[in-house]
Coordinates of N, CA and C in Angstrom, one line a residue:
X2 N 0.8 -1.2 0.0 CA 0.0 0.0 0.0 C 0.9 1.2 0.0
X3 N 0.5 2.2 -0.8 CA 1.3 3.4 -0.9 C 1.1 4.3 0.4
X4 N 2.2 4.9 0.8 CA 2.1 5.8 1.9 C 1.9 7.2 1.6
X5 N 1.1 7.9 2.4 CA 0.9 9.3 2.2 C 2.1 10.1 2.4
X6 N 2.2 11.3 1.9 CA 3.3 12.1 2.1 C 3.4 12.7 3.5
X7 N 4.5 13.0 4.0 CA 4.7 13.6 5.3 C 3.9 15.0 5.4
X8 N 4.0 15.7 4.3 CA 3.3 17.0 4.3 C 1.8 16.8 4.4
X9 N 1.3 15.7 3.7 CA -0.2 15.4 3.7 C -0.6 15.1 5.1
X10 N 0.2 14.2 5.8 CA -0.2 13.8 7.1 C 0.0 14.9 8.1
X11 N 0.9 15.8 7.9 CA 1.1 17.0 8.8 C -0.1 17.9 8.6
X12 N -0.6 18.1 7.4 CA -1.8 18.9 7.2 C -3.0 18.3 7.9
X13 N -3.1 17.0 7.8 CA -4.2 16.3 8.4 C -4.2 16.5 9.9
X14 N -3.0 16.4 10.5 CA -2.9 16.5 12.0 C -3.2 18.0 12.4
X15 N -2.8 18.9 11.6 CA -3.1 20.3 11.9 C -4.6 20.6 11.8
X16 N -5.2 20.0 10.8 CA -6.7 20.1 10.7 C -7.4 19.5 11.9
X17 N -6.9 18.4 12.4 CA -7.5 17.7 13.6 C -7.2 18.6 14.8
X18 N -6.1 19.2 14.9 CA -5.8 20.1 16.0 C -6.7 21.3 16.0
X19 N -7.1 21.9 14.8 CA -8.0 23.0 14.8 C -9.4 22.5 15.3
X20 N -9.7 21.2 15.0 CA -11.0 20.7 15.5 C -11.0 20.5 17.0
X21 N -9.9 20.1 17.6 CA -9.7 19.9 19.0 C -9.9 21.3 19.7
X22 N -9.2 22.3 19.2 CA -9.3 23.6 19.7 C -10.8 24.1 19.6
X23 N -11.5 23.8 18.5 CA -12.9 24.2 18.4 C -13.8 23.5 19.5
X24 N -13.5 22.2 19.8 CA -14.1 21.5 20.8 C -13.9 22.3 22.2
X25 N -12.7 22.7 22.4 CA -12.4 23.5 23.7 C -13.2 24.7 23.6
X26 N -13.3 25.5 22.5 CA -14.1 26.6 22.4 C -15.6 26.4 22.8
X27 N -16.1 25.3 22.2 CA -17.5 24.9 22.5 C -17.7 24.7 23.9
X28 N -16.8 23.9 24.6 CA -16.9 23.7 26.0 C -16.9 24.9 26.9
X29 N -15.9 25.8 26.5 CA -15.8 27.1 27.3 C -17.0 27.9 27.1
X30 N -17.6 27.9 25.9 CA -18.8 28.7 25.6 C -20.0 28.2 26.4
X31 N -20.1 26.8 26.4 CA -21.2 26.2 27.2 C -21.1 26.4 28.7
X32 N -19.8 26.5 29.2 CA -19.5 26.7 30.6 C -20.0 28.1 31.0
X33 N -19.6 29.1 30.2 CA -20.0 30.5 30.5 C -21.4 30.9 30.1
X34 N -22.0 30.1 29.2 CA -23.4 30.4 28.8 C -24.2 29.1 28.9
X35 N -24.4 28.6 30.1 CA -25.1 27.3 30.2 C -26.6 27.5 29.8
X36 N -27.2 26.5 29.2 CA -28.6 26.6 28.9 C -29.5 26.6 30.2
X37 N -30.6 27.3 30.2 CA -31.5 27.3 31.3 C -32.5 26.3 31.1
X38 N -32.8 25.6 32.2 CA -33.9 24.6 32.2 C -35.2 25.1 32.8
X39 N -35.3 26.4 32.9 CA -36.5 27.0 33.5 C -37.7 26.9 32.5
X40 N -38.7 26.2 33.0 CA -39.9 26.1 32.2 C -41.1 26.4 33.1
X41 N -41.8 27.6 32.8 CA -42.8 28.1 33.6 C -44.1 27.3 33.3
X42 N -44.8 26.9 34.4 CA -46.1 26.2 34.2 C -47.2 26.9 35.1
X43 N -46.9 27.1 36.3 CA -47.9 27.7 37.2 C -48.2 29.1 36.8
X44 N -47.2 29.9 36.4 CA -47.5 31.3 36.1 C -47.9 31.6 34.6
X45 N -48.0 30.6 33.9 CA -48.4 30.8 32.5 C -49.9 30.5 32.4
X46 N -50.6 31.5 31.8 CA -52.1 31.4 31.6 C -52.4 31.5 30.1
X47 N -53.7 31.3 29.8 CA -54.1 31.4 28.5 C -54.7 32.8 28.2
X48 N -54.2 33.8 28.9 CA -54.5 35.2 28.7 C -53.3 36.1 28.9
X49 N -53.3 37.2 28.3 CA -52.1 38.1 28.5 C -52.0 38.6 29.9
X50 N -50.8 38.4 30.5 CA -50.6 38.9 31.9 C -50.7 40.4 32.1
X51 N -50.3 41.2 31.1 CA -50.3 42.6 31.1 C -50.4 43.1 29.7
X52 N -50.4 44.4 29.5 CA -50.5 45.0 28.2 C -49.2 44.9 27.3
X53 N -48.1 44.5 28.0 CA -46.8 44.5 27.3 C -46.3 43.0 27.0
X54 N -47.0 42.1 27.6 CA -46.6 40.7 27.4 C -47.7 39.8 26.9
X55 N -47.4 39.0 25.9 CA -48.4 38.1 25.4 C -48.3 36.8 26.1
X56 N -49.4 36.1 26.3 CA -49.4 34.8 27.0 C -48.6 33.8 26.2
X57 N -48.5 33.9 24.8 CA -47.8 33.0 24.0 C -46.3 33.1 24.2
X58 N -45.8 34.2 24.9 CA -44.4 34.4 25.1 C -44.0 34.0 26.6
X59 N -44.9 33.3 27.3 CA -44.6 33.0 28.7 C -43.3 32.2 28.8
X60 N -43.1 31.3 27.9 CA -41.9 30.4 28.0 C -40.8 30.8 27.0
X61 N -40.7 32.1 26.7 CA -39.8 32.5 25.7 C -38.3 32.2 26.1
X62 N -38.1 32.2 27.4 CA -36.7 31.9 27.9 C -36.4 30.5 27.6
X63 N -37.3 29.5 27.7 CA -37.1 28.1 27.3 C -36.8 28.1 25.8
X64 N -37.6 28.8 25.0 CA -37.4 28.8 23.6 C -36.0 29.4 23.2
X65 N -35.6 30.4 23.9 CA -34.3 31.0 23.7 C -33.2 30.1 23.9
X66 N -33.4 29.1 24.8 CA -32.4 28.2 25.2 C -32.4 26.9 24.5
X67 N -33.6 26.4 24.1 CA -33.8 25.1 23.6 C -34.5 25.0 22.3
X68 N -34.8 26.2 21.7 CA -35.4 26.2 20.3 C -34.4 25.8 19.3
X69 N -34.9 25.5 18.1 CA -34.0 24.9 17.1 C -32.9 25.9 16.8
X70 N -33.1 27.1 16.6 CA -32.0 28.0 16.2 C -31.1 28.3 17.4
X71 N -31.6 28.3 18.6 CA -30.7 28.6 19.7 C -29.8 27.4 20.0
X72 N -30.3 26.1 19.9 CA -29.5 24.9 20.1 C -28.4 24.9 19.0
X73 N -28.8 25.3 17.8 CA -27.8 25.3 16.7 C -26.7 26.3 17.0
X74 N -27.1 27.5 17.5 CA -26.1 28.5 17.8 C -25.3 28.2 19.0
X75 N -25.9 27.6 20.0 CA -25.2 27.3 21.3 C -24.2 26.2 21.1
X76 N -24.6 25.2 20.4 CA -23.7 24.0 20.2 C -22.9 23.9 19.0
X77 N -23.0 25.0 18.2 CA -22.3 24.9 16.9 C -20.8 24.7 17.0
X78 N -20.0 25.4 17.8 CA -18.6 25.1 17.9 C -18.3 23.7 18.3
X79 N -19.1 23.2 19.2 CA -18.9 21.8 19.7 C -19.1 20.8 18.6
X80 N -20.2 21.0 17.8 CA -20.5 20.1 16.7 C -19.4 20.2 15.6
X81 N -19.1 21.4 15.2 CA -18.0 21.5 14.2 C -16.7 20.9 14.7
X82 N -16.4 21.1 15.9 CA -15.1 20.6 16.4 C -15.1 19.1 16.5
X83 N -16.2 18.5 16.9 CA -16.2 17.0 16.9 C -16.0 16.4 15.5
X84 N -16.7 17.0 14.5 CA -16.6 16.6 13.2 C -15.2 16.8 12.7
X85 N -14.6 18.0 12.9 CA -13.3 18.3 12.4 C -12.2 17.4 13.1
X86 N -12.4 17.1 14.3 CA -11.4 16.3 15.0 C -11.5 14.8 14.7
X87 N -12.7 14.2 14.5 CA -12.8 12.8 14.3 C -12.9 12.3 12.9
X88 N -13.6 12.9 12.0 CA -13.8 12.3 10.7 C -12.5 12.3 9.9
X89 N -11.9 13.4 9.7 CA -10.7 13.4 8.8 C -9.6 12.4 9.3
X90 N -9.4 12.3 10.6 CA -8.3 11.5 11.0 C -8.7 10.1 11.4
X91 N -10.0 9.8 11.4 CA -10.4 8.4 11.7 C -10.1 8.2 13.2
X92 N -10.5 9.1 14.0 CA -10.1 9.0 15.5 C -10.7 7.9 16.2
X93 N -11.8 7.3 15.8 CA -12.4 6.1 16.4 C -12.9 5.2 15.4
X94 N -13.3 4.0 15.8 CA -13.9 3.0 14.9 C -15.1 3.6 14.2
X95 N -16.0 4.2 15.0 CA -17.3 4.8 14.4 C -16.9 5.9 13.4
X96 N -16.0 6.7 13.8 CA -15.6 7.8 12.9 C -15.0 7.2 11.6
X97 N -14.2 6.2 11.8 CA -13.6 5.5 10.6 C -14.7 5.0 9.7
X98 N -15.7 4.4 10.3 CA -16.9 3.8 9.5 C -17.6 5.0 8.8
X99 N -17.8 6.1 9.5 CA -18.5 7.2 8.9 C -17.7 7.8 7.8
X100 N -16.4 7.9 8.0 CA -15.5 8.4 7.0 C -15.5 7.5 5.7
X101 N -15.6 6.2 5.9 CA -15.7 5.3 4.8 C -17.0 5.5 4.1
X102 N -18.1 5.6 4.8 CA -19.4 5.8 4.2 C -19.5 7.1 3.4
X103 N -19.1 8.2 3.9 CA -19.2 9.4 3.2 C -17.9 9.7 2.4
X104 N -16.8 9.0 2.7 CA -15.6 9.1 1.9 C -15.0 10.5 2.1
X105 N -15.0 11.0 3.3 CA -14.6 12.4 3.5 C -13.3 12.4 4.4
X106 N -12.3 13.2 4.1 CA -12.1 13.9 2.8 C -11.3 13.0 1.8
X107 N -11.7 13.0 0.6 CA -10.9 12.3 -0.4 C -9.8 13.0 -0.9
X108 N -9.8 14.4 -0.7 CA -8.6 15.1 -1.1 C -8.5 16.4 -0.3
X109 N -7.4 17.1 -0.5 CA -7.3 18.3 0.4 C -8.1 19.5 -0.1
X110 N -8.6 19.5 -1.3 CA -9.6 20.5 -1.7 C -10.8 20.5 -0.9
X111 N -11.4 19.2 -0.7 CA -12.6 19.1 0.1 C -12.3 19.4 1.6
X112 N -11.2 19.0 2.1 CA -10.8 19.2 3.4 C -10.6 20.7 3.7
X113 N -10.0 21.4 2.7 CA -9.8 22.8 2.8 C -11.0 23.6 2.9
X114 N -12.0 23.3 2.0 CA -13.3 23.9 2.0 C -14.0 23.7 3.3
X115 N -14.0 22.5 3.9 CA -14.6 22.2 5.1 C -13.9 23.0 6.3
X116 N -12.6 23.1 6.3 CA -12.0 23.9 7.4 C -12.3 25.4 7.3
X117 N -12.4 25.9 6.0 CA -12.7 27.3 5.9 C -14.1 27.6 6.4
X118 N -15.1 26.7 6.1 CA -16.4 26.9 6.5 C -16.5 26.7 8.1
X119 N -15.8 25.8 8.6 CA -15.7 25.6 10.1 C -15.1 26.8 10.7
X120 N -14.1 27.4 10.1 CA -13.5 28.6 10.7 C -14.5 29.7 10.8
X121 N -15.3 29.9 9.7 CA -16.3 31.0 9.7 C -17.4 30.8 10.6
X122 N -18.0 29.6 10.6 CA -19.2 29.4 11.3 C -19.0 28.7 12.7
X123 N -17.9 28.1 12.9 CA -17.7 27.3 14.2 C -16.7 28.0 15.1
X124 N -16.0 29.0 14.6 CA -14.9 29.5 15.5 C -15.0 31.0 15.7
X125 N -15.2 31.8 14.6 CA -15.1 33.3 14.7 C -16.0 33.9 15.7
X126 N -17.1 33.5 15.9 CA -18.1 34.2 16.8 C -18.1 33.7 18.2
X127 N -17.2 32.8 18.6 CA -17.2 32.3 19.9 C -15.9 32.4 20.6
X128 N -15.9 32.6 22.0 CA -14.8 32.7 22.8 C -13.7 33.7 22.5
X129 N -14.2 34.9 22.1 CA -13.2 36.0 21.9 C -12.1 35.8 21.0
X130 N -10.9 36.1 21.5 CA -9.7 36.0 20.7 C -9.3 34.6 20.4
X131 N -9.6 33.6 21.3 CA -9.3 32.2 20.9 C -10.1 31.8 19.7
X132 N -11.4 32.2 19.6 CA -12.2 31.8 18.5 C -11.7 32.5 17.2
X133 N -11.4 33.8 17.4 CA -10.9 34.5 16.2 C -9.5 33.9 15.7
X134 N -8.6 33.7 16.6 CA -7.3 33.1 16.2 C -7.5 31.7 15.6
X135 N -8.3 30.9 16.2 CA -8.5 29.5 15.6 C -9.3 29.6 14.3
X136 N -10.2 30.5 14.2 CA -11.0 30.7 13.0 C -10.1 31.1 11.8
X137 N -9.2 32.1 12.1 CA -8.3 32.5 11.0 C -7.3 31.4 10.7
X138 N -6.9 30.7 11.7 CA -5.9 29.6 11.5 C -6.6 28.5 10.6
X139 N -7.9 28.2 10.9 CA -8.7 27.2 10.1 C -8.8 27.7 8.7
X140 N -9.2 28.9 8.5 CA -9.3 29.5 7.2 C -8.0 29.4 6.4
X141 N -6.9 29.9 7.1 CA -5.6 29.8 6.4 C -5.2 28.4 6.1
X142 N -5.3 27.5 7.1 CA -5.0 26.1 6.8 C -5.8 25.5 5.7
X143 N -7.1 25.9 5.6 CA -7.9 25.5 4.5 C -7.4 26.0 3.2
X144 N -7.0 27.2 3.1 CA -6.4 27.7 1.9 C -5.1 27.0 1.5
X145 N -4.3 26.7 2.5 CA -3.0 25.9 2.3 C -3.4 24.5 1.7
X146 N -4.5 23.9 2.3 CA -4.9 22.6 1.8 C -5.4 22.6 0.4
X147 N -6.1 23.7 0.0 CA -6.5 23.8 -1.4 C -5.3 23.9 -2.3
X148 N -4.3 24.7 -1.9 CA -3.1 24.7 -2.7 C -2.4 23.4 -2.8
X149 N -2.4 22.6 -1.7 CA -1.8 21.3 -1.6 C -2.5 20.4 -2.6
X150 N -3.8 20.5 -2.6 CA -4.6 19.7 -3.6 C -4.2 19.9 -5.0
X151 N -3.8 21.1 -5.3 CA -3.4 21.4 -6.7 C -2.1 20.7 -7.0
X152 N -1.3 20.4 -6.0 CA -0.1 19.6 -6.2 C -0.2 18.1 -5.9
X153 N -1.5 17.7 -5.8 CA -1.9 16.3 -5.6 C -1.2 15.7 -4.3
X154 N -1.1 16.5 -3.3 CA -0.7 16.0 -2.0 C -1.8 15.2 -1.4
X155 N -1.5 14.1 -0.8 CA -2.5 13.2 -0.1 C -1.9 12.7 1.2
X156 N -2.8 12.5 2.2 CA -2.4 11.9 3.4 C -2.6 10.4 3.3
X157 N -2.1 9.6 4.3 CA -2.2 8.2 4.3 C -3.7 7.8 4.2
X158 N -4.5 8.5 5.0 CA -5.9 8.2 5.0 C -6.6 8.4 3.7
X159 N -6.2 9.5 3.0 CA -6.8 9.7 1.7 C -6.4 8.6 0.7
X160 N -5.2 8.2 0.8 CA -4.8 7.1 -0.1 C -5.5 5.8 0.2
X161 N -5.8 5.6 1.5 CA -6.6 4.4 1.9 C -8.0 4.5 1.4
X162 N -8.6 5.6 1.5 CA -10.0 5.8 1.0 C -10.0 5.6 -0.5
X163 N -9.0 6.1 -1.2 CA -8.9 6.0 -2.6 C -8.8 4.6 -3.0
X164 N -7.9 3.8 -2.4 CA -7.7 2.4 -2.7 C -8.9 1.6 -2.4
X165 N -9.6 1.8 -1.3 CA -10.8 1.1 -0.9 C -11.9 1.4 -1.9
X166 N -11.9 2.6 -2.4 CA -13.0 3.0 -3.4 C -12.8 2.2 -4.7
X167 N -11.4 2.1 -5.1 CA -11.1 1.3 -6.3 C -11.4 -0.2 -6.1
X168 N -11.1 -0.7 -4.9 CA -11.4 -2.1 -4.6 C -12.9 -2.3 -4.7
X169 N -13.7 -1.4 -4.1 CA -15.2 -1.6 -4.1 C -15.7 -1.6 -5.6
X170 N -15.1 -0.6 -6.4 CA -15.6 -0.5 -7.8 C -15.3 -1.8 -8.5
X171 N -14.1 -2.3 -8.3 CA -13.7 -3.5 -9.1 C -14.5 -4.7 -8.6
X172 N -14.9 -4.8 -7.4 CA -15.8 -5.9 -6.9 C -17.1 -5.8 -7.6
X173 N -17.6 -4.6 -7.6 CA -19.0 -4.3 -8.2 C -18.9 -4.7 -9.7
X174 N -17.8 -4.3 -10.4 CA -17.7 -4.6 -11.8 C -17.7 -6.1 -12.0
X175 N -16.9 -6.8 -11.2 CA -16.9 -8.3 -11.2 C -18.2 -8.9 -11.0
X176 N -19.0 -8.4 -10.1 CA -20.3 -8.9 -9.8 C -21.2 -8.7 -11.0
X177 N -21.1 -7.5 -11.6 CA -22.0 -7.2 -12.8 C -21.6 -8.1 -13.9
X178 N -20.3 -8.4 -14.1 CA -19.8 -9.3 -15.2 C -20.3 -10.7 -15.0
X179 N -20.3 -11.1 -13.7 CA -20.8 -12.5 -13.5 C -22.2 -12.6 -13.7
X180 N -23.0 -11.6 -13.4 CA -24.5 -11.6 -13.6 C -24.8 -11.6 -15.1
X181 N -24.0 -10.9 -15.9 CA -24.2 -10.9 -17.3 C -23.9 -12.2 -17.9
X182 N -22.8 -12.9 -17.4 CA -22.4 -14.2 -17.8 C -23.5 -15.2 -17.5
X183 N -24.1 -15.2 -16.3 CA -25.1 -16.1 -15.9 C -26.4 -15.8 -16.7
X184 N -26.6 -14.6 -17.1 CA -27.8 -14.3 -17.9 C -27.7 -14.8 -19.3
X185 N -26.5 -14.9 -19.9 CA -26.3 -15.4 -21.2 C -26.6 -16.9 -21.3
X186 N -26.4 -17.6 -20.2 CA -26.6 -19.1 -20.3 C -28.0 -19.5 -20.2

């Protein structure tokens, strides 16, 4: 089996490190802005409590903490960080299987786009200077990876995904050929 280049493996490790830092950002953010579990029941009625508050807004604090958009905003760095840390490096058996299923990343162009998007949406708006620094590092690393893709640099994992893809294609072609042969008889 062919080995990936040292540069390719180094880029993959750097991408995994940005994911680990993003996980740390997510944990810090959740520590300083924990979700509230306050759900009002006894004080909520089916009529407006005063002229300035509608009865439908009685549990707006719950919605602000657990509504779809708020959960997405609150946990975004954690989710981006977990994906960035596990999928590209195959950090666990489940991540390895998921990487095989979606085949991500097959090349550094895909990985670079992913890191740039992660930097913008998962890093820049969270944890002050740590988020900004990691966001710019992710975006810069993503650009470096896109340039590396132009030079056909690959990591060991990318070569493994590529060879597994070819093996699967050849197996499918052999099965199709045997089905055709059995159909002729």
